[in-house]
Amino acid sequence: IRAWIEDVVTDEAARGQGVGTALTLEALRLAREAGVRTVDLTSRPARVAAGRLYEGLGFERRDSRVYRFTIGAQ
């Protein structure tokens, strides 16, 4: 079983207070409880603080790409 964290969003007024860390740790706890093997997420390179948070929690940056096709965009 694999899991995906879609979004970790913290209100600007709450940033730097550990909310993002708490949300991510709870998601990881739930994943462990469910028997998940891996948890993936994506973050834009410009989100430097988010990258530090995820790497500090043990996420490893992977060399991959995410592709999206939007219906009707052609």
mmCIF file of N, CA, C and O in Angstrom:
data_model
loop_
_atom_site.group_PDB
_atom_site.id
_atom_site.type_symbol
_atom_site.label_atom_id
_atom_site.label_comp_id
_atom_site.label_asym_id
_atom_site.label_seq_id
_atom_site.Cartn_x
_atom_site.Cartn_y
_atom_site.Cartn_z
ATOM 1 N N ILE A 1 0.856 -1.181 0.000
ATOM 2 C CA ILE A 1 0.000 0.000 0.000
ATOM 3 C C ILE A 1 0.893 1.232 0.000
ATOM 4 O O ILE A 1 1.850 1.308 0.749
ATOM 5 N N ARG A 2 0.542 2.191 -0.830
ATOM 6 C CA ARG A 2 1.272 3.454 -0.907
ATOM 7 C C ARG A 2 0.312 4.594 -0.615
ATOM 8 O O ARG A 2 -0.883 4.478 -0.839
ATOM 9 N N ALA A 3 0.845 5.682 -0.130
ATOM 10 C CA ALA A 3 0.011 6.850 0.193
ATOM 11 C C ALA A 3 0.582 8.086 -0.485
ATOM 12 O O ALA A 3 1.768 8.135 -0.843
ATOM 13 N N TRP A 4 -0.282 9.071 -0.634
ATOM 14 C CA TRP A 4 0.092 10.327 -1.274
ATOM 15 C C TRP A 4 -0.468 11.466 -0.447
ATOM 16 O O TRP A 4 -1.663 11.492 -0.151
ATOM 17 N N ILE A 5 0.388 12.396 -0.055
ATOM 18 C CA ILE A 5 -0.070 13.624 0.606
ATOM 19 C C ILE A 5 -0.285 14.636 -0.503
ATOM 20 O O ILE A 5 0.662 15.051 -1.172
ATOM 21 N N GLU A 6 -1.530 15.022 -0.690
ATOM 22 C CA GLU A 6 -1.881 15.910 -1.805
ATOM 23 C C GLU A 6 -1.490 17.356 -1.515
ATOM 24 O O GLU A 6 -0.873 18.018 -2.331
ATOM 25 N N ASP A 7 -1.863 17.877 -0.370
ATOM 26 C CA ASP A 7 -1.572 19.273 -0.041
ATOM 27 C C ASP A 7 -1.337 19.419 1.457
ATOM 28 O O ASP A 7 -2.066 18.827 2.254
ATOM 29 N N VAL A 8 -0.345 20.194 1.817
ATOM 30 C CA VAL A 8 -0.159 20.633 3.204
ATOM 31 C C VAL A 8 -0.236 22.146 3.141
ATOM 32 O O VAL A 8 0.661 22.800 2.621
ATOM 33 N N VAL A 9 -1.339 22.698 3.625
ATOM 34 C CA VAL A 9 -1.568 24.134 3.518
ATOM 35 C C VAL A 9 -1.723 24.716 4.916
ATOM 36 O O VAL A 9 -2.533 24.243 5.705
ATOM 37 N N THR A 10 -0.918 25.714 5.201
ATOM 38 C CA THR A 10 -0.975 26.398 6.492
ATOM 39 C C THR A 10 -1.297 27.864 6.234
ATOM 40 O O THR A 10 -0.672 28.496 5.381
ATOM 41 N N ASP A 11 -2.236 28.383 7.000
ATOM 42 C CA ASP A 11 -2.573 29.784 6.876
ATOM 43 C C ASP A 11 -1.325 30.621 7.132
ATOM 44 O O ASP A 11 -0.514 30.292 8.011
ATOM 45 N N GLU A 12 -1.187 31.685 6.352
ATOM 46 C CA GLU A 12 0.012 32.529 6.467
ATOM 47 C C GLU A 12 0.253 32.995 7.909
ATOM 48 O O GLU A 12 1.386 33.050 8.372
ATOM 49 N N ALA A 13 -0.806 33.306 8.648
ATOM 50 C CA ALA A 13 -0.670 33.776 10.031
ATOM 51 C C ALA A 13 -0.139 32.687 10.966
ATOM 52 O O ALA A 13 0.406 32.990 12.025
ATOM 53 N N ALA A 14 -0.267 31.424 10.566
ATOM 54 C CA ALA A 14 0.163 30.309 11.423
ATOM 55 C C ALA A 14 1.511 29.736 11.004
ATOM 56 O O ALA A 14 2.034 28.843 11.676
ATOM 57 N N ARG A 15 2.094 30.244 9.942
ATOM 58 C CA ARG A 15 3.365 29.695 9.462
ATOM 59 C C ARG A 15 4.470 29.917 10.481
ATOM 60 O O ARG A 15 4.501 30.912 11.188
ATOM 61 N N GLY A 16 5.357 28.934 10.554
ATOM 62 C CA GLY A 16 6.477 29.010 11.478
ATOM 63 C C GLY A 16 6.129 28.584 12.891
ATOM 64 O O GLY A 16 6.952 28.693 13.794
ATOM 65 N N GLN A 17 4.919 28.076 13.085
ATOM 66 C CA GLN A 17 4.487 27.677 14.422
ATOM 67 C C GLN A 17 4.354 26.163 14.566
ATOM 68 O O GLN A 17 3.803 25.674 15.553
ATOM 69 N N GLY A 18 4.823 25.413 13.566
ATOM 70 C CA GLY A 18 4.807 23.963 13.660
ATOM 71 C C GLY A 18 3.542 23.288 13.153
ATOM 72 O O GLY A 18 3.402 22.073 13.281
ATOM 73 N N VAL A 19 2.644 24.055 12.563
ATOM 74 C CA VAL A 19 1.388 23.476 12.077
ATOM 75 C C VAL A 19 1.637 22.512 10.920
ATOM 76 O O VAL A 19 1.106 21.398 10.893
ATOM 77 N N GLY A 20 2.450 22.916 9.959
ATOM 78 C CA GLY A 20 2.763 22.045 8.820
ATOM 79 C C GLY A 20 3.431 20.757 9.274
ATOM 80 O O GLY A 20 3.124 19.674 8.770
ATOM 81 N N THR A 21 4.331 20.870 10.237
ATOM 82 C CA THR A 21 4.988 19.683 10.784
ATOM 83 C C THR A 21 3.970 18.770 11.446
ATOM 84 O O THR A 21 3.956 17.562 11.214
ATOM 85 N N ALA A 22 3.090 19.340 12.262
ATOM 86 C CA ALA A 22 2.079 18.539 12.958
ATOM 87 C C ALA A 22 1.145 17.846 11.969
ATOM 88 O O ALA A 22 0.826 16.658 12.144
ATOM 89 N N LEU A 23 0.717 18.555 10.932
ATOM 90 C CA LEU A 23 -0.159 17.951 9.926
ATOM 91 C C LEU A 23 0.531 16.796 9.211
ATOM 92 O O LEU A 23 -0.055 15.728 9.004
ATOM 93 N N THR A 24 1.776 17.008 8.826
ATOM 94 C CA THR A 24 2.514 15.974 8.108
ATOM 95 C C THR A 24 2.784 14.768 8.993
ATOM 96 O O THR A 24 2.632 13.621 8.560
ATOM 97 N N LEU A 25 3.166 15.009 10.244
ATOM 98 C CA LEU A 25 3.406 13.898 11.166
ATOM 99 C C LEU A 25 2.136 13.088 11.408
ATOM 100 O O LEU A 25 2.190 11.850 11.509
ATOM 101 N N GLU A 26 0.997 13.753 11.493
ATOM 102 C CA GLU A 26 -0.263 13.026 11.678
ATOM 103 C C GLU A 26 -0.585 12.189 10.446
ATOM 104 O O GLU A 26 -1.042 11.050 10.563
ATOM 105 N N ALA A 27 -0.346 12.735 9.262
ATOM 106 C CA ALA A 27 -0.557 11.963 8.034
ATOM 107 C C ALA A 27 0.345 10.734 8.016
ATOM 108 O O ALA A 27 -0.086 9.635 7.640
ATOM 109 N N LEU A 28 1.598 10.895 8.442
ATOM 110 C CA LEU A 28 2.517 9.758 8.492
ATOM 111 C C LEU A 28 2.084 8.732 9.532
ATOM 112 O O LEU A 28 2.191 7.522 9.312
ATOM 113 N N ARG A 29 1.563 9.193 10.659
ATOM 114 C CA ARG A 29 1.066 8.278 11.689
ATOM 115 C C ARG A 29 -0.091 7.442 11.148
ATOM 116 O O ARG A 29 -0.124 6.221 11.311
ATOM 117 N N LEU A 30 -1.014 8.103 10.486
ATOM 118 C CA LEU A 30 -2.157 7.399 9.898
ATOM 119 C C LEU A 30 -1.705 6.399 8.834
ATOM 120 O O LEU A 30 -2.244 5.290 8.734
ATOM 121 N N ALA A 31 -0.706 6.793 8.051
ATOM 122 C CA ALA A 31 -0.171 5.896 7.020
ATOM 123 C C ALA A 31 0.448 4.648 7.654
ATOM 124 O O ALA A 31 0.197 3.526 7.209
ATOM 125 N N ARG A 32 1.248 4.847 8.690
ATOM 126 C CA ARG A 32 1.847 3.696 9.384
ATOM 127 C C ARG A 32 0.770 2.777 9.930
ATOM 128 O O ARG A 32 0.845 1.559 9.808
ATOM 129 N N GLU A 33 -0.237 3.389 10.546
ATOM 130 C CA GLU A 33 -1.338 2.629 11.135
ATOM 131 C C GLU A 33 -2.068 1.792 10.072
ATOM 132 O O GLU A 33 -2.550 0.700 10.361
ATOM 133 N N ALA A 34 -2.128 2.306 8.859
ATOM 134 C CA ALA A 34 -2.808 1.611 7.763
ATOM 135 C C ALA A 34 -1.909 0.603 7.060
ATOM 136 O O ALA A 34 -2.342 -0.063 6.127
ATOM 137 N N GLY A 35 -0.641 0.509 7.481
ATOM 138 C CA GLY A 35 0.272 -0.448 6.867
ATOM 139 C C GLY A 35 0.900 0.020 5.569
ATOM 140 O O GLY A 35 1.365 -0.783 4.762
ATOM 141 N N VAL A 36 0.937 1.319 5.375
ATOM 142 C CA VAL A 36 1.498 1.898 4.147
ATOM 143 C C VAL A 36 3.012 1.680 4.098
ATOM 144 O O VAL A 36 3.691 1.792 5.112
ATOM 145 N N ARG A 37 3.527 1.379 2.902
ATOM 146 C CA ARG A 37 4.974 1.197 2.712
ATOM 147 C C ARG A 37 5.702 2.493 2.420
ATOM 148 O O ARG A 37 6.812 2.710 2.888
ATOM 149 N N THR A 38 5.100 3.327 1.581
ATOM 150 C CA THR A 38 5.736 4.595 1.212
ATOM 151 C C THR A 38 4.696 5.705 1.176
ATOM 152 O O THR A 38 3.521 5.459 0.920
ATOM 153 N N VAL A 39 5.165 6.922 1.422
ATOM 154 C CA VAL A 39 4.311 8.116 1.333
ATOM 155 C C VAL A 39 5.017 9.099 0.405
ATOM 156 O O VAL A 39 6.182 9.432 0.619
ATOM 157 N N ASP A 40 4.316 9.550 -0.611
ATOM 158 C CA ASP A 40 4.871 10.501 -1.567
ATOM 159 C C ASP A 40 4.163 11.841 -1.450
ATOM 160 O O ASP A 40 3.022 11.916 -0.992
ATOM 161 N N LEU A 41 4.855 12.886 -1.873
ATOM 162 C CA LEU A 41 4.272 14.214 -2.013
ATOM 163 C C LEU A 41 5.122 14.975 -3.001
ATOM 164 O O LEU A 41 6.226 14.564 -3.324
ATOM 165 N N THR A 42 4.611 16.084 -3.488
ATOM 166 C CA THR A 42 5.392 16.955 -4.361
ATOM 167 C C THR A 42 5.398 18.355 -3.758
ATOM 168 O O THR A 42 4.492 18.732 -3.014
ATOM 169 N N SER A 43 6.436 19.099 -4.086
ATOM 170 C CA SER A 43 6.546 20.476 -3.639
ATOM 171 C C SER A 43 7.375 21.232 -4.671
ATOM 172 O O SER A 43 8.394 20.721 -5.148
ATOM 173 N N ARG A 44 6.957 22.416 -4.998
ATOM 174 C CA ARG A 44 7.706 23.216 -5.969
ATOM 175 C C ARG A 44 9.073 23.587 -5.406
ATOM 176 O O ARG A 44 9.195 23.891 -4.221
ATOM 177 N N PRO A 45 10.101 23.619 -6.246
ATOM 178 C CA PRO A 45 11.432 24.010 -5.785
ATOM 179 C C PRO A 45 11.459 25.387 -5.126
ATOM 180 O O PRO A 45 12.262 25.633 -4.225
ATOM 181 N N ALA A 46 10.583 26.294 -5.544
ATOM 182 C CA ALA A 46 10.553 27.639 -4.963
ATOM 183 C C ALA A 46 10.088 27.621 -3.507
ATOM 184 O O ALA A 46 10.343 28.577 -2.769
ATOM 185 N N ARG A 47 9.426 26.558 -3.088
ATOM 186 C CA ARG A 47 8.942 26.459 -1.704
ATOM 187 C C ARG A 47 10.065 25.885 -0.832
ATOM 188 O O ARG A 47 10.007 24.757 -0.362
ATOM 189 N N VAL A 48 11.084 26.680 -0.619
ATOM 190 C CA VAL A 48 12.294 26.252 0.082
ATOM 191 C C VAL A 48 11.983 25.801 1.508
ATOM 192 O O VAL A 48 12.461 24.757 1.958
ATOM 193 N N ALA A 49 11.182 26.556 2.241
ATOM 194 C CA ALA A 49 10.850 26.191 3.626
ATOM 195 C C ALA A 49 10.119 24.853 3.677
ATOM 196 O O ALA A 49 10.383 24.021 4.541
ATOM 197 N N ALA A 50 9.202 24.633 2.728
ATOM 198 C CA ALA A 50 8.476 23.361 2.684
ATOM 199 C C ALA A 50 9.446 22.211 2.414
ATOM 200 O O ALA A 50 9.360 21.157 3.044
ATOM 201 N N GLY A 51 10.389 22.421 1.503
ATOM 202 C CA GLY A 51 11.391 21.394 1.223
ATOM 203 C C GLY A 51 12.216 21.054 2.451
ATOM 204 O O GLY A 51 12.481 19.879 2.732
ATOM 205 N N ARG A 52 12.603 22.074 3.197
ATOM 206 C CA ARG A 52 13.360 21.832 4.442
ATOM 207 C C ARG A 52 12.517 21.039 5.438
ATOM 208 O O ARG A 52 13.017 20.132 6.101
ATOM 209 N N LEU A 53 11.239 21.396 5.541
ATOM 210 C CA LEU A 53 10.343 20.686 6.458
ATOM 211 C C LEU A 53 10.280 19.206 6.086
ATOM 212 O O LEU A 53 10.482 18.345 6.934
ATOM 213 N N TYR A 54 9.999 18.911 4.810
ATOM 214 C CA TYR A 54 9.845 17.515 4.392
ATOM 215 C C TYR A 54 11.142 16.738 4.547
ATOM 216 O O TYR A 54 11.139 15.613 5.050
ATOM 217 N N GLU A 55 12.252 17.325 4.147
ATOM 218 C CA GLU A 55 13.538 16.631 4.287
ATOM 219 C C GLU A 55 13.884 16.439 5.758
ATOM 220 O O GLU A 55 14.422 15.411 6.150
ATOM 221 N N GLY A 56 13.550 17.414 6.603
ATOM 222 C CA GLY A 56 13.796 17.293 8.036
ATOM 223 C C GLY A 56 12.975 16.192 8.679
ATOM 224 O O GLY A 56 13.377 15.623 9.705
ATOM 225 N N LEU A 57 11.830 15.876 8.086
ATOM 226 C CA LEU A 57 10.984 14.792 8.594
ATOM 227 C C LEU A 57 11.378 13.431 8.030
ATOM 228 O O LEU A 57 10.807 12.420 8.404
ATOM 229 N N GLY A 58 12.353 13.418 7.115
ATOM 230 C CA GLY A 58 12.839 12.150 6.586
ATOM 231 C C GLY A 58 12.444 11.845 5.151
ATOM 232 O O GLY A 58 12.819 10.801 4.619
ATOM 233 N N PHE A 59 11.693 12.745 4.509
ATOM 234 C CA PHE A 59 11.378 12.544 3.098
ATOM 235 C C PHE A 59 12.656 12.707 2.293
ATOM 236 O O PHE A 59 13.497 13.553 2.606
ATOM 237 N N GLU A 60 12.799 11.899 1.249
ATOM 238 C CA GLU A 60 13.954 11.995 0.360
ATOM 239 C C GLU A 60 13.515 12.586 -0.966
ATOM 240 O O GLU A 60 12.515 12.157 -1.542
ATOM 241 N N ARG A 61 14.272 13.566 -1.425
ATOM 242 C CA ARG A 61 13.963 14.179 -2.716
ATOM 243 C C ARG A 61 14.284 13.182 -3.818
ATOM 244 O O ARG A 61 15.335 12.544 -3.815
ATOM 245 N N ARG A 62 13.365 13.033 -4.742
ATOM 246 C CA ARG A 62 13.539 12.097 -5.845
ATOM 247 C C ARG A 62 13.722 12.860 -7.148
ATOM 248 O O ARG A 62 13.215 13.963 -7.309
ATOM 249 N N ASP A 63 14.436 12.252 -8.053
ATOM 250 C CA ASP A 63 14.645 12.833 -9.372
ATOM 251 C C ASP A 63 13.535 12.323 -10.280
ATOM 252 O O ASP A 63 13.662 11.279 -10.917
ATOM 253 N N SER A 64 12.423 13.023 -10.282
ATOM 254 C CA SER A 64 11.280 12.590 -11.084
ATOM 255 C C SER A 64 10.516 13.812 -11.582
ATOM 256 O O SER A 64 10.763 14.934 -11.160
ATOM 257 N N ARG A 65 9.577 13.553 -12.440
ATOM 258 C CA ARG A 65 8.721 14.600 -12.975
ATOM 259 C C ARG A 65 7.276 14.198 -12.768
ATOM 260 O O ARG A 65 6.929 13.034 -12.814
ATOM 261 N N VAL A 66 6.437 15.189 -12.614
ATOM 262 C CA VAL A 66 5.003 14.969 -12.568
ATOM 263 C C VAL A 66 4.434 15.585 -13.835
ATOM 264 O O VAL A 66 4.726 16.736 -14.155
ATOM 265 N N TYR A 67 3.666 14.813 -14.567
ATOM 266 C CA TYR A 67 3.054 15.297 -15.797
ATOM 267 C C TYR A 67 1.554 15.437 -15.590
ATOM 268 O O TYR A 67 0.951 14.658 -14.861
ATOM 269 N N ARG A 68 0.973 16.427 -16.251
ATOM 270 C CA ARG A 68 -0.483 16.628 -16.191
ATOM 271 C C ARG A 68 -1.001 16.977 -17.577
ATOM 272 O O ARG A 68 -0.429 17.794 -18.282
ATOM 273 N N PHE A 69 -2.083 16.338 -17.932
ATOM 274 C CA PHE A 69 -2.780 16.645 -19.173
ATOM 275 C C PHE A 69 -4.124 17.217 -18.793
ATOM 276 O O PHE A 69 -4.889 16.595 -18.053
ATOM 277 N N THR A 70 -4.439 18.411 -19.281
ATOM 278 C CA THR A 70 -5.715 19.041 -18.992
ATOM 279 C C THR A 70 -6.640 18.866 -20.183
ATOM 280 O O THR A 70 -6.316 19.302 -21.294
ATOM 281 N N ILE A 71 -7.772 18.231 -19.953
ATOM 282 C CA ILE A 71 -8.761 18.018 -21.009
ATOM 283 C C ILE A 71 -9.310 19.374 -21.462
ATOM 284 O O ILE A 71 -9.647 20.223 -20.661
ATOM 285 N N GLY A 72 -9.367 19.566 -22.757
ATOM 286 C CA GLY A 72 -9.902 20.804 -23.301
ATOM 287 C C GLY A 72 -8.857 21.890 -23.479
ATOM 288 O O GLY A 72 -9.169 22.987 -23.907
ATOM 289 N N ALA A 73 -7.617 21.618 -23.123
ATOM 290 C CA ALA A 73 -6.564 22.626 -23.239
ATOM 291 C C ALA A 73 -5.989 22.681 -24.638
ATOM 292 O O ALA A 73 -5.248 23.578 -24.962
ATOM 293 N N GLN A 74 -6.330 21.722 -25.475
ATOM 294 C CA GLN A 74 -5.745 21.633 -26.800
ATOM 295 C C GLN A 74 -6.488 22.501 -27.778
ATOM 296 O O GLN A 74 -7.646 22.539 -27.873
#
